Amino acid sequence: MTPKAPVPSFDDLLSSATRSALHLEMRDVYAVGEEEDDMQRWRSGQWSLDDGRKVMAGWMDLVESVTKRGVSVRRARIVSVPVTEYIQYEHALTPLNILAGEDCRWLPRREALGIPLPAADFWLIDERVVRFNHFSGMGEPVDPEMSEDPAVASLCASAFAAVWGRATPHGEFQV
């Protein structure tokens, strides 16, 4: 068995993009980890986008640096409706993704029926490199993996395009 190649950091991966960085999320719950305090403030109603900005500052800086180079960064989320508490929280944070330069859309899971989807969330860089993000059943990240297989990249590009075409822009999506 061939050992897996190391998976680059998100900084390295996104910094390598020259045209596009597409992200498809398909889970209703992700482990909160470092965001736990922020989510607790959000849950209690004592939260503002400035609180979220503190949590997302590093991510926002990275996305801004990528989009300033002309790279299109798009994120699509397939979610169950009614949405989970985590998705409500993520929806509240999404204006910060947009402020950093991402374009974000939401697709109710029922509207994704018939779309061939890979089995895991992914990032697709320049329609040729895929980073699959694997998670435990509780939403904890586990070993991600990379693929440069053209057939895998094509599946991911097709899946993303189909989701994007059906999805609702963030500003119009109600949770």
Short mmCIF file of C-alpha atoms in Angstrom, two decimals:
data_model
loop_
_atom_site.label_atom_id
_atom_site.label_comp_id
_atom_site.label_asym_id
_atom_site.label_seq_id
_atom_site.Cartn_x
_atom_site.Cartn_y
_atom_site.Cartn_z
CA MET A 1 0.00 0.00 0.00
CA THR A 2 1.33 3.42 -0.96
CA PRO A 3 1.54 5.92 1.89
CA LYS A 4 -0.74 8.94 1.52
CA ALA A 5 0.86 12.20 0.51
CA PRO A 6 0.75 14.87 3.22
CA VAL A 7 -2.28 17.12 3.06
CA PRO A 8 -1.36 20.80 2.82
CA SER A 9 -2.68 23.31 5.33
CA PHE A 10 -5.68 25.42 4.32
CA ASP A 11 -3.34 28.41 4.04
CA ASP A 12 -1.11 26.55 1.58
CA LEU A 13 -4.04 25.03 -0.29
CA LEU A 14 -5.95 28.27 -0.79
CA SER A 15 -2.79 30.23 -1.48
CA SER A 16 -2.05 27.82 -4.34
CA ALA A 17 -5.32 28.69 -6.11
CA THR A 18 -4.98 30.76 -9.26
CA ARG A 19 -8.60 30.82 -10.51
CA SER A 20 -11.08 29.26 -8.12
CA ALA A 21 -11.60 27.67 -4.72
CA LEU A 22 -14.93 25.89 -4.32
CA HIS A 23 -16.15 24.49 -1.01
CA LEU A 24 -19.10 22.12 -0.59
CA GLU A 25 -20.38 21.41 2.92
CA MET A 26 -22.98 18.69 3.47
CA ARG A 27 -23.17 18.14 7.24
CA ASP A 28 -25.74 19.57 9.65
CA VAL A 29 -23.38 19.52 12.64
CA TYR A 30 -19.68 20.20 12.94
CA ALA A 31 -17.70 20.08 16.17
CA VAL A 32 -17.27 23.59 17.50
CA GLY A 33 -13.87 23.26 19.19
CA GLU A 34 -12.29 26.70 19.45
CA GLU A 35 -15.61 28.34 18.58
CA GLU A 36 -17.37 26.96 21.68
CA ASP A 37 -17.23 30.25 23.63
CA ASP A 38 -18.42 32.21 20.59
CA MET A 39 -21.30 29.81 20.04
CA GLN A 40 -22.26 30.05 23.73
CA ARG A 41 -22.42 33.87 23.42
CA TRP A 42 -24.51 33.51 20.25
CA ARG A 43 -26.82 31.01 22.01
CA SER A 44 -27.31 33.40 24.94
CA GLY A 45 -28.12 36.36 22.67
CA GLN A 46 -25.00 38.21 23.89
CA TRP A 47 -23.27 37.91 20.51
CA SER A 48 -22.44 40.27 17.67
CA LEU A 49 -20.65 39.99 14.35
CA ASP A 50 -17.67 41.63 16.07
CA ASP A 51 -17.48 38.57 18.35
CA GLY A 52 -17.59 36.32 15.30
CA ARG A 53 -14.95 38.43 13.59
CA LYS A 54 -12.53 37.67 16.45
CA VAL A 55 -13.05 33.93 15.92
CA MET A 56 -12.80 34.18 12.14
CA ALA A 57 -10.03 36.80 11.81
CA GLY A 58 -7.42 34.36 10.51
CA TRP A 59 -9.82 32.84 8.01
CA MET A 60 -11.01 36.24 6.82
CA ASP A 61 -7.42 37.41 6.29
CA LEU A 62 -6.65 34.30 4.26
CA VAL A 63 -9.75 34.61 2.05
CA GLU A 64 -9.14 38.32 1.53
CA SER A 65 -5.57 37.65 0.41
CA VAL A 66 -6.79 35.01 -2.06
CA THR A 67 -9.69 37.01 -3.50
CA LYS A 68 -7.52 40.13 -3.88
CA ARG A 69 -5.46 38.08 -6.35
CA GLY A 70 -8.62 37.55 -8.42
CA VAL A 71 -9.41 34.02 -7.21
CA SER A 72 -13.13 33.26 -6.96
CA VAL A 73 -13.99 31.68 -3.59
CA ARG A 74 -17.44 30.11 -3.41
CA ARG A 75 -19.05 28.05 -0.64
CA ALA A 76 -22.24 26.01 -0.98
CA ARG A 77 -23.96 24.34 1.94
CA ILE A 78 -26.50 21.53 1.70
CA VAL A 79 -28.59 21.58 4.88
CA SER A 80 -31.53 19.76 6.38
CA VAL A 81 -34.62 21.89 7.00
CA PRO A 82 -35.57 22.78 9.64
CA VAL A 83 -31.92 23.54 10.29
CA THR A 84 -29.88 22.49 13.31
CA GLU A 85 -28.72 24.93 15.94
CA TYR A 86 -25.22 24.68 14.50
CA ILE A 87 -26.45 25.70 11.04
CA GLN A 88 -28.28 28.66 12.61
CA TYR A 89 -24.99 29.72 14.19
CA GLU A 90 -23.12 29.20 10.92
CA HIS A 91 -25.76 31.26 9.10
CA ALA A 92 -25.20 34.08 11.61
CA LEU A 93 -21.44 33.96 10.87
CA THR A 94 -21.77 33.83 7.07
CA PRO A 95 -21.84 37.63 6.57
CA LEU A 96 -18.19 37.51 7.68
CA ASN A 97 -17.38 34.95 4.97
CA ILE A 98 -19.01 37.30 2.47
CA LEU A 99 -17.20 40.33 3.85
CA ALA A 100 -13.90 38.47 3.36
CA GLY A 101 -14.78 37.83 -0.29
CA GLU A 102 -16.55 34.48 -0.39
CA ASP A 103 -19.80 34.02 -2.26
CA CYS A 104 -22.07 31.73 -0.19
CA ARG A 105 -25.24 29.85 -1.01
CA TRP A 106 -27.55 27.42 0.79
CA LEU A 107 -29.48 24.44 -0.56
CA PRO A 108 -32.12 22.54 1.41
CA ARG A 109 -31.23 18.84 1.33
CA ARG A 110 -34.57 17.90 -0.28
CA GLU A 111 -33.67 20.12 -3.25
CA ALA A 112 -30.35 18.28 -3.71
CA LEU A 113 -32.03 14.98 -4.56
CA GLY A 114 -30.80 13.67 -7.89
CA ILE A 115 -27.42 15.42 -7.72
CA PRO A 116 -24.51 12.95 -7.79
CA LEU A 117 -22.46 13.99 -4.75
CA PRO A 118 -19.15 12.73 -3.37
CA ALA A 119 -19.38 11.16 0.06
CA ALA A 120 -17.54 13.95 1.90
CA ASP A 121 -17.26 17.71 2.13
CA PHE A 122 -14.55 19.05 -0.14
CA TRP A 123 -12.52 21.96 -1.40
CA LEU A 124 -11.86 22.00 -5.15
CA ILE A 125 -8.94 24.16 -6.19
CA ASP A 126 -8.73 25.32 -9.82
CA GLU A 127 -10.97 22.38 -10.80
CA ARG A 128 -8.04 19.98 -10.52
CA VAL A 129 -7.07 19.41 -6.87
CA VAL A 130 -9.58 18.12 -4.32
CA ARG A 131 -9.21 18.12 -0.55
CA PHE A 132 -11.81 15.90 1.10
CA ASN A 133 -12.64 16.82 4.67
CA HIS A 134 -13.69 13.77 6.67
CA PHE A 135 -15.54 13.99 9.97
CA SER A 136 -16.57 11.62 12.73
CA GLY A 137 -20.27 11.12 13.37
CA MET A 138 -20.01 13.83 16.03
CA GLY A 139 -18.53 16.32 13.55
CA GLU A 140 -14.91 16.08 14.70
CA PRO A 141 -12.44 16.44 11.82
CA VAL A 142 -10.51 13.28 11.00
CA ASP A 143 -7.74 12.68 8.48
CA PRO A 144 -8.44 14.73 5.34
CA GLU A 145 -7.18 13.45 2.02
CA MET A 146 -6.20 14.86 -1.33
CA SER A 147 -6.90 13.77 -4.88
CA GLU A 148 -5.62 15.01 -8.22
CA ASP A 149 -7.46 12.28 -10.11
CA PRO A 150 -9.17 14.08 -13.04
CA ALA A 151 -12.30 11.90 -12.70
CA VAL A 152 -12.63 12.81 -9.00
CA ALA A 153 -12.08 16.51 -9.72
CA SER A 154 -14.67 16.32 -12.50
CA LEU A 155 -17.24 14.71 -10.16
CA CYS A 156 -16.64 17.41 -7.56
CA ALA A 157 -16.83 20.22 -10.14
CA SER A 158 -20.08 18.79 -11.53
CA ALA A 159 -21.58 18.31 -8.06
CA PHE A 160 -20.64 21.82 -7.00
CA ALA A 161 -22.05 23.36 -10.19
CA ALA A 162 -25.35 21.50 -9.77
CA VAL A 163 -25.65 22.52 -6.11
CA TRP A 164 -24.68 26.11 -6.86
CA GLY A 165 -27.26 26.33 -9.64
CA ARG A 166 -30.08 25.26 -7.30
CA ALA A 167 -28.90 27.01 -4.15
CA THR A 168 -30.16 30.26 -2.66
CA PRO A 169 -27.79 33.20 -2.09
CA HIS A 170 -27.07 33.77 1.60
CA GLY A 171 -29.00 37.05 1.80
CA GLU A 172 -32.18 35.35 0.63
CA PHE A 173 -31.90 32.13 2.67
CA GLN A 174 -33.95 32.09 5.86
CA VAL A 175 -33.11 29.75 8.76
#
